[in-house]
Short mmCIF file of C-alpha atoms in Angstrom, two decimals:
data_model
loop_
_atom_site.label_atom_id
_atom_site.label_comp_id
_atom_site.label_asym_id
_atom_site.label_seq_id
_atom_site.Cartn_x
_atom_site.Cartn_y
_atom_site.Cartn_z
CA MET A 1 -19.60 -6.55 -6.90
CA ASN A 2 -19.07 -5.63 -3.50
CA GLU A 3 -21.77 -3.79 -1.36
CA GLY A 4 -21.46 -0.53 -0.07
CA THR A 5 -20.06 0.97 -4.39
CA LYS A 6 -21.79 3.78 -4.68
CA ASP A 7 -21.13 7.61 -4.37
CA GLU A 8 -24.19 9.56 -4.60
CA GLY A 9 -23.08 12.93 -3.07
CA ARG A 10 -19.85 11.76 -2.05
CA THR A 11 -17.92 14.43 -3.80
CA GLY A 12 -15.11 14.66 -1.06
CA GLU A 13 -11.89 12.51 0.13
CA GLY A 14 -13.00 13.19 3.31
CA THR A 15 -16.70 12.48 3.79
CA ARG A 16 -15.97 9.39 1.29
CA ALA A 17 -13.58 7.52 4.12
CA VAL A 18 -16.18 9.04 7.14
CA ARG A 19 -19.40 7.04 4.72
CA ALA A 20 -17.49 4.02 2.55
CA GLY A 21 -18.55 1.20 2.92
CA LEU A 22 -21.31 2.16 5.81
CA PRO A 23 -24.46 -0.16 5.41
CA GLU A 24 -28.12 1.43 4.99
CA PRO A 25 -29.70 2.45 7.81
CA VAL A 26 -31.62 0.13 10.47
CA LYS A 27 -33.68 2.08 13.36
CA HIS A 28 -31.29 0.03 16.49
CA GLU A 29 -28.59 -0.99 14.56
CA PRO A 30 -24.64 0.49 14.99
CA THR A 31 -24.05 2.91 12.05
CA LEU A 32 -20.43 0.28 12.26
CA PRO A 33 -21.45 -3.03 12.32
CA GLY A 34 -19.30 -5.30 14.76
CA PRO A 35 -17.09 -7.77 13.04
CA VAL A 36 -18.86 -11.08 12.76
CA PHE A 37 -17.27 -14.38 14.41
CA ALA A 38 -18.61 -16.95 12.47
CA ALA A 39 -16.80 -20.57 11.06
CA HIS A 40 -19.74 -21.78 8.93
CA PHE A 41 -23.55 -20.34 9.14
CA HIS A 42 -27.11 -21.57 8.94
CA LEU A 43 -26.97 -23.03 5.42
CA PRO A 44 -30.03 -25.23 5.34
CA GLY A 45 -31.06 -26.57 1.97
CA GLU A 46 -29.01 -25.77 -0.80
CA VAL A 47 -26.13 -23.80 -1.00
CA THR A 48 -26.66 -19.83 -2.32
CA GLY A 49 -26.44 -16.55 -0.36
CA PRO A 50 -23.84 -14.63 0.17
CA TYR A 51 -22.12 -16.58 3.26
CA SER A 52 -21.37 -19.96 4.00
CA TYR A 53 -18.28 -21.30 5.76
CA GLY A 54 -15.30 -18.68 7.39
CA ARG A 55 -12.83 -18.87 4.24
CA ASP A 56 -14.43 -17.95 2.00
CA ASN A 57 -16.97 -14.83 2.69
CA ASN A 58 -17.73 -12.68 6.04
CA PRO A 59 -19.88 -9.76 6.50
CA THR A 60 -17.42 -7.73 7.77
CA TRP A 61 -15.22 -8.65 5.16
CA THR A 62 -17.84 -7.18 2.78
CA LEU A 63 -18.17 -3.73 4.31
CA LEU A 64 -14.49 -3.30 4.22
CA GLU A 65 -14.27 -4.95 0.16
CA GLY A 66 -17.01 -2.41 0.18
CA ALA A 67 -15.28 0.90 1.37
CA ILE A 68 -11.52 -0.22 -0.17
CA GLY A 69 -13.52 0.00 -3.00
CA GLU A 70 -15.59 3.29 -2.48
CA LEU A 71 -11.46 5.02 -2.32
CA GLU A 72 -10.37 3.04 -5.18
CA ALA A 73 -12.59 4.03 -8.19
CA PRO A 74 -14.92 6.29 -6.56
CA GLY A 75 -18.45 5.54 -8.85
CA ARG A 76 -17.44 2.19 -9.63
CA ALA A 77 -19.75 -0.56 -10.04
CA ASP A 78 -17.77 -2.55 -12.02
CA VAL A 79 -14.46 -2.78 -9.31
CA GLU A 80 -14.38 -5.57 -7.24
CA THR A 81 -12.49 -6.26 -4.13
CA LEU A 82 -11.44 -8.69 -2.15
CA VAL A 83 -9.49 -8.76 1.32
CA PHE A 84 -6.42 -11.06 2.95
CA ALA A 85 -4.11 -12.01 5.63
CA SER A 86 -1.10 -9.48 4.68
CA GLY A 87 -0.03 -7.46 2.13
CA MET A 88 1.87 -10.10 0.75
CA ALA A 89 -1.26 -12.16 0.56
CA ALA A 90 -2.14 -9.84 -1.50
CA ILE A 91 0.79 -10.32 -3.37
CA SER A 92 1.02 -13.97 -3.62
CA ALA A 93 -2.90 -14.50 -4.62
CA VAL A 94 -2.32 -11.27 -8.26
CA LEU A 95 0.88 -13.58 -9.14
CA PHE A 96 0.21 -16.83 -8.48
CA SER A 97 -3.15 -17.15 -9.48
CA GLN A 98 -2.07 -14.52 -12.95
CA LEU A 99 1.10 -16.83 -13.94
CA ARG A 100 1.28 -20.50 -15.20
CA ALA A 101 4.78 -22.16 -15.41
CA GLY A 102 6.09 -21.03 -19.41
CA ASP A 103 4.70 -17.78 -18.87
CA ALA A 104 6.59 -14.22 -17.97
CA VAL A 105 6.04 -11.92 -15.30
CA VAL A 106 8.11 -8.47 -14.88
CA LEU A 107 8.95 -7.28 -11.29
CA PRO A 108 10.34 -3.84 -10.15
CA SER A 109 14.41 -4.71 -9.26
CA ASP A 110 13.73 -1.77 -6.93
CA GLY A 111 10.84 -2.90 -4.92
CA TYR A 112 9.61 -4.34 -1.09
CA GLN A 113 12.68 -6.51 -0.26
CA ALA A 114 10.18 -10.02 -0.24
CA LEU A 115 10.17 -9.52 -3.95
CA PRO A 116 13.07 -11.57 -4.53
CA LEU A 117 11.49 -13.85 -1.82
CA VAL A 118 8.24 -14.28 -4.51
CA ARG A 119 10.78 -14.74 -7.60
CA ASP A 120 12.63 -17.54 -6.22
CA GLN A 121 9.05 -19.47 -5.81
CA LEU A 122 8.33 -18.34 -9.10
CA GLU A 123 10.88 -19.71 -10.78
CA ALA A 124 10.60 -23.21 -9.00
CA TYR A 125 7.13 -22.99 -10.33
CA GLY A 126 8.34 -22.55 -13.97
CA VAL A 127 7.51 -18.75 -14.22
CA GLU A 128 10.49 -16.27 -15.75
CA VAL A 129 11.00 -13.38 -14.22
CA ARG A 130 12.38 -10.26 -15.51
CA THR A 131 13.45 -6.90 -13.62
CA ALA A 132 14.20 -3.56 -14.08
CA PRO A 133 14.26 -0.43 -11.87
CA THR A 134 11.18 1.44 -11.86
CA GLY A 135 12.55 5.25 -12.50
CA GLY A 136 13.03 5.75 -16.03
CA ASP A 137 10.37 3.24 -16.76
CA ALA A 138 12.97 1.01 -17.45
CA GLN A 139 10.86 -2.45 -16.74
CA LEU A 140 9.65 -1.52 -20.66
CA GLU A 141 12.90 -2.89 -21.65
CA VAL A 142 12.00 -5.79 -20.82
CA LEU A 143 8.69 -6.57 -21.44
CA ASP A 144 8.65 -8.21 -24.33
CA GLY A 145 5.94 -11.22 -24.52
CA ALA A 146 5.37 -10.38 -20.46
CA ARG A 147 1.85 -12.21 -19.05
CA LEU A 148 1.88 -9.64 -16.12
CA LEU A 149 3.57 -6.63 -15.46
CA TRP A 150 4.05 -5.17 -11.73
CA LEU A 151 5.16 -1.43 -10.95
CA GLU A 152 5.49 -0.56 -7.65
CA SER A 153 4.82 2.77 -7.76
CA PRO A 154 6.72 5.25 -6.14
CA SER A 155 9.11 2.44 -5.03
CA ASN A 156 9.56 0.88 -1.09
CA PRO A 157 12.09 2.72 0.18
CA GLY A 158 14.45 4.79 -3.09
CA LEU A 159 10.75 6.70 -3.87
CA ASP A 160 11.54 6.44 -7.40
CA VAL A 161 8.57 7.36 -9.89
CA CYS A 162 7.50 5.54 -13.04
CA ASP A 163 4.63 6.47 -15.70
CA ILE A 164 2.31 4.43 -14.55
CA ARG A 165 0.12 5.68 -17.70
CA ARG A 166 2.87 5.10 -20.51
CA LEU A 167 3.95 1.65 -19.18
CA VAL A 168 -0.11 0.29 -18.88
CA ALA A 169 -0.52 1.69 -22.93
CA ALA A 170 2.86 -0.53 -23.82
CA ALA A 171 1.72 -3.80 -21.44
CA HIS A 172 -1.96 -3.79 -22.55
CA ALA A 173 -0.72 -3.53 -26.83
CA GLN A 174 0.85 -6.42 -26.57
CA GLY A 175 -1.63 -7.96 -23.80
CA THR A 176 -0.44 -7.60 -20.79
CA LEU A 177 -1.54 -7.49 -17.41
CA VAL A 178 -0.52 -4.99 -15.60
CA ALA A 179 -0.58 -4.29 -11.41
CA VAL A 180 0.36 -1.38 -9.50
CA ASP A 181 0.93 -2.17 -5.22
CA ASN A 182 -0.33 0.95 -3.93
CA THR A 183 0.70 0.71 -0.39
CA LEU A 184 2.79 3.43 0.08
CA ALA A 185 0.95 5.89 -2.35
CA THR A 186 -2.80 4.98 -0.52
CA PRO A 187 -5.96 5.87 -2.45
CA LEU A 188 -5.80 9.13 -1.68
CA GLY A 189 -2.79 9.56 -2.89
CA GLN A 190 -3.47 7.71 -6.76
CA ARG A 191 -5.89 5.39 -8.28
CA PRO A 192 -3.89 2.72 -10.64
CA LEU A 193 -7.05 1.42 -11.80
CA GLU A 194 -8.10 5.40 -13.55
CA LEU A 195 -4.17 4.73 -14.59
CA GLY A 196 -5.65 1.87 -16.70
CA ALA A 197 -4.23 -0.94 -14.54
CA ASP A 198 -5.87 -4.52 -14.21
CA PHE A 199 -5.02 -4.40 -10.38
CA SER A 200 -4.26 -2.37 -7.64
CA VAL A 201 -2.63 -4.44 -5.36
CA ALA A 202 -1.81 -2.64 -0.95
CA SER A 203 -0.51 -3.42 2.23
CA GLY A 204 -3.49 -2.03 4.31
CA THR A 205 -1.44 -2.44 7.68
CA LYS A 206 0.60 0.51 6.10
CA GLN A 207 -1.76 4.17 6.14
CA LEU A 208 -4.90 2.74 4.21
CA THR A 209 -5.31 2.13 8.81
CA GLY A 210 -2.56 3.14 10.14
CA HIS A 211 -2.47 2.89 14.17
CA GLY A 212 0.34 -0.47 13.70
CA ASP A 213 -2.22 -2.75 15.58
CA LEU A 214 -2.51 -5.43 12.42
CA LEU A 215 -1.95 -6.32 8.87
CA LEU A 216 -4.14 -6.86 6.79
CA GLY A 217 -3.88 -6.48 2.14
CA TYR A 218 -6.61 -5.73 -0.15
CA VAL A 219 -7.15 -6.81 -4.39
CA ALA A 220 -9.12 -4.01 -6.23
CA GLY A 221 -9.53 -4.94 -9.96
CA ARG A 222 -11.66 -4.18 -13.03
CA ASP A 223 -12.14 -7.85 -14.89
CA ALA A 224 -14.50 -9.81 -13.42
CA GLU A 225 -13.06 -13.46 -14.69
CA ALA A 226 -8.89 -11.73 -12.80
CA MET A 227 -10.64 -11.36 -10.44
CA ALA A 228 -12.44 -14.55 -10.20
CA ALA A 229 -9.22 -16.07 -10.42
CA VAL A 230 -7.30 -13.93 -7.26
CA ARG A 231 -10.67 -15.22 -5.13
CA ARG A 232 -10.02 -18.92 -5.92
CA TRP A 233 -6.40 -18.42 -4.97
CA ARG A 234 -8.21 -16.73 -1.42
CA LYS A 235 -10.48 -19.82 -0.10
CA ILE A 236 -7.20 -22.16 -2.28
CA VAL A 237 -4.68 -20.80 0.40
CA GLY A 238 -7.00 -19.37 3.17
CA ALA A 239 -5.09 -16.54 3.39
CA ILE A 240 -7.91 -14.97 4.99
CA SER A 241 -8.66 -12.07 7.37
CA GLY A 242 -9.61 -12.04 10.32
CA PRO A 243 -13.01 -10.54 11.37
CA MET A 244 -11.02 -7.87 13.88
CA GLU A 245 -8.77 -6.95 11.63
CA ALA A 246 -11.18 -6.37 8.93
CA TRP A 247 -13.65 -4.32 11.24
CA LEU A 248 -10.25 -2.41 13.59
CA ALA A 249 -9.05 -1.60 9.36
CA HIS A 250 -12.95 -0.84 8.21
CA ARG A 251 -13.16 1.70 11.86
CA SER A 252 -9.86 3.34 10.80
CA ILE A 253 -10.10 4.36 7.12
CA ALA A 254 -12.80 7.18 8.02
CA THR A 255 -9.29 8.86 9.79
CA LEU A 256 -8.21 8.44 6.18
CA GLN A 257 -8.30 11.98 4.63
CA LEU A 258 -7.60 13.93 7.65
CA ARG A 259 -4.06 11.65 8.44
CA VAL A 260 -3.21 11.37 4.79
CA GLU A 261 -3.51 16.18 4.53
CA ARG A 262 -1.08 16.54 8.01
CA GLN A 263 0.73 12.97 7.58
CA ASN A 264 2.01 14.11 3.46
CA ALA A 265 1.92 17.93 4.69
CA THR A 266 4.10 18.05 8.21
CA ALA A 267 6.87 15.05 5.15
CA LEU A 268 6.88 18.07 2.80
CA THR A 269 8.10 19.68 5.43
CA VAL A 270 10.75 17.04 7.25
CA ALA A 271 11.89 16.89 3.81
CA GLU A 272 12.60 20.58 3.12
CA ALA A 273 13.92 20.86 6.59
CA LEU A 274 16.32 17.72 5.84
CA ARG A 275 17.28 19.09 2.53
CA GLN A 276 19.22 21.91 4.52
CA ARG A 277 21.70 19.30 5.96
CA PRO A 278 25.23 19.34 5.12
CA GLU A 279 25.58 15.80 6.43
CA VAL A 280 22.52 14.47 4.58
CA SER A 281 22.89 13.12 0.81
CA GLY A 282 20.06 11.44 -0.92
CA LEU A 283 17.01 12.56 0.24
CA ARG A 284 14.42 11.36 -2.12
CA TYR A 285 10.69 12.44 -1.30
CA PRO A 286 7.79 13.28 -4.67
CA GLY A 287 6.82 16.01 -3.25
CA LEU A 288 9.96 18.12 -3.59
CA PRO A 289 10.07 20.25 -6.48
CA ASP A 290 13.76 19.26 -7.51
CA ASP A 291 12.97 15.47 -6.46
CA PRO A 292 13.45 13.06 -9.52
CA SER A 293 9.98 12.08 -9.54
CA HIS A 294 8.07 15.29 -9.12
CA LYS A 295 7.79 16.10 -12.16
CA ILE A 296 5.42 12.31 -13.24
CA ALA A 297 4.44 11.81 -9.92
CA SER A 298 3.12 15.46 -10.12
CA GLN A 299 1.08 13.45 -13.01
CA GLN A 300 -0.34 11.25 -11.48
CA MET A 301 -0.59 11.55 -7.65
CA ARG A 302 -2.96 13.47 -6.12
CA ARG A 303 -0.37 13.26 -2.71
CA TYR A 304 3.42 12.14 -2.29
CA GLY A 305 2.52 9.75 0.99
CA CYS A 306 4.38 10.22 4.21
CA VAL A 307 7.27 8.69 3.80
CA VAL A 308 11.01 10.66 3.48
CA SER A 309 14.29 8.96 2.42
CA PHE A 310 18.03 10.09 3.00
CA THR A 311 21.53 9.06 3.58
CA LEU A 312 23.86 9.58 6.25
CA PRO A 313 27.24 9.43 6.05
CA THR A 314 28.17 6.08 8.15
CA ARG A 315 25.69 3.57 10.02
CA ALA A 316 27.59 4.43 12.73
CA ARG A 317 26.35 8.22 12.31
CA ALA A 318 22.54 6.38 11.28
CA GLU A 319 22.53 4.23 14.44
CA ARG A 320 23.09 7.81 16.91
CA PHE A 321 20.90 9.01 14.58
CA LEU A 322 18.31 6.87 15.13
CA ASP A 323 18.75 6.76 19.41
CA ALA A 324 19.10 9.69 19.32
CA LEU A 325 15.62 10.81 18.06
CA ARG A 326 12.92 11.00 21.18
CA LEU A 327 9.41 11.37 18.66
CA VAL A 328 9.66 8.58 15.92
CA GLU A 329 10.19 5.18 16.93
CA ASP A 330 12.76 3.49 15.58
CA ALA A 331 10.79 0.67 13.87
CA THR A 332 10.49 -0.82 10.29
CA SER A 333 6.69 -0.31 8.39
CA PHE A 334 5.21 3.17 7.45
CA GLY A 335 2.65 5.20 7.81
CA GLY A 336 1.62 5.26 10.96
CA VAL A 337 0.03 8.01 13.05
CA ARG A 338 3.08 8.00 15.37
CA SER A 339 6.39 8.78 13.08
CA THR A 340 9.30 5.46 12.99
CA ALA A 341 12.66 5.11 10.82
CA GLU A 342 14.98 2.65 10.35
CA ARG A 343 18.94 1.80 9.15
CA ARG A 344 17.30 -0.15 5.44
CA GLY A 345 19.94 -2.02 5.51
CA ARG A 346 20.02 -3.68 8.85
CA TRP A 347 17.70 -6.07 6.83
CA GLY A 348 19.56 -6.43 3.80
CA GLY A 349 17.67 -7.84 0.44
CA ASP A 350 17.85 -3.45 -0.60
CA ALA A 351 20.03 -1.62 -2.59
CA VAL A 352 21.22 1.08 -0.14
CA PRO A 353 23.75 2.59 1.21
CA GLU A 354 24.71 1.37 4.76
CA GLY A 355 23.45 5.03 6.26
CA PHE A 356 20.16 4.66 4.89
CA ILE A 357 17.26 6.01 6.83
CA ARG A 358 14.07 4.94 5.24
CA MET A 359 11.37 7.10 7.94
CA SER A 360 7.91 6.74 8.44
CA VAL A 361 5.87 11.14 8.82
CA GLY A 362 3.13 10.72 12.05
CA ALA A 363 0.55 12.90 12.77
CA GLU A 364 3.04 14.85 15.46
CA ASP A 365 3.35 18.36 14.95
CA PRO A 366 5.54 19.58 12.37
CA GLU A 367 7.66 21.65 14.26
CA ASP A 368 8.06 19.43 17.34
CA LEU A 369 8.97 16.50 14.45
CA VAL A 370 11.42 18.62 13.11
CA ALA A 371 12.85 20.11 15.82
CA ASP A 372 13.37 16.63 17.37
CA ILE A 373 15.00 14.67 14.23
CA LEU A 374 17.36 18.76 14.13
CA ARG A 375 18.84 17.77 17.74
CA ALA A 376 18.92 14.14 16.40
CA LEU A 377 21.51 14.93 14.13
CA ASP A 378 23.31 17.62 15.94
CA GLU A 379 23.79 14.86 18.96
CA SER A 380 24.82 11.88 16.61
CA ALA A 381 27.67 14.29 14.88
CA GLY A 382 30.22 13.43 18.11
#
């Protein structure tokens, strides 16, 4: 399995994030070796050893995969992690490596907006696709006989949560594999493999790396045969991360715990401030005690994420609000150290009101960020 999965003496999450995936120290060598740029490697004689060709493996990936594995499954040597060029590359690798014509898969109807595109492709290949919402564990109702259950908890952008343990138990009882999209929670907020899932999948583009400067995805899994199929898919499709992106990601993971602590705490502060505003409806943040997802989230999550969603009365009001913000960038994606927000309906594909806002809370001072948001709400009222 991955190198760098040792966990001796690394009891704290901050310590683990800082040290994750580092090689054994060698005199005069850097603690985190630089990116290895190589399409091929010296390979005389028989094909043996870990590195032969740049589409198959790379030393920079190996270190990053070890680091992510330590966060997703601390102390577990039986978990393998594979990195990909993007979150969608990782999602596609699991779905298309595990499903065949005639299989059935259950997807969330309220998940990431690219899933309908995946559905079209799966159906074109003869896979039956069933959908149900995340909330209320509704996917259980369409689970019978499925080959794979795909969960997204919390869901993006609605922030609903399902009972992962319950769904895993029902799925495994009938031989169904379970994959959990862990993008929004990150491994510091939730560990799907510990909750029983077969795969933990995420976009590393978001809070895992946290700076909005690279695309990355990963799959972590416990079953060697299933992960071999995922690895084979990566080789066939060539959906590989560049070494520079992989190195930047590994470097960025060192500050993950610091970023998560600050961003999640501020997200709760922002949500509490928004709760006081009469023009705000549909406010969702799993960390709020009265949020519909709070009870289940508290049973399986250690942190609730940096994303807050809410709705303003009209599309025009939402656009004026976004334009009035000064510390929050009008941009898509989430999880970065700089706060972002967008009117999610501008993309299409999400069943949300025209005035629906997805806000990703960054690492700014909480007082400054709340003041900016409240001022923008005031200015956009006219």
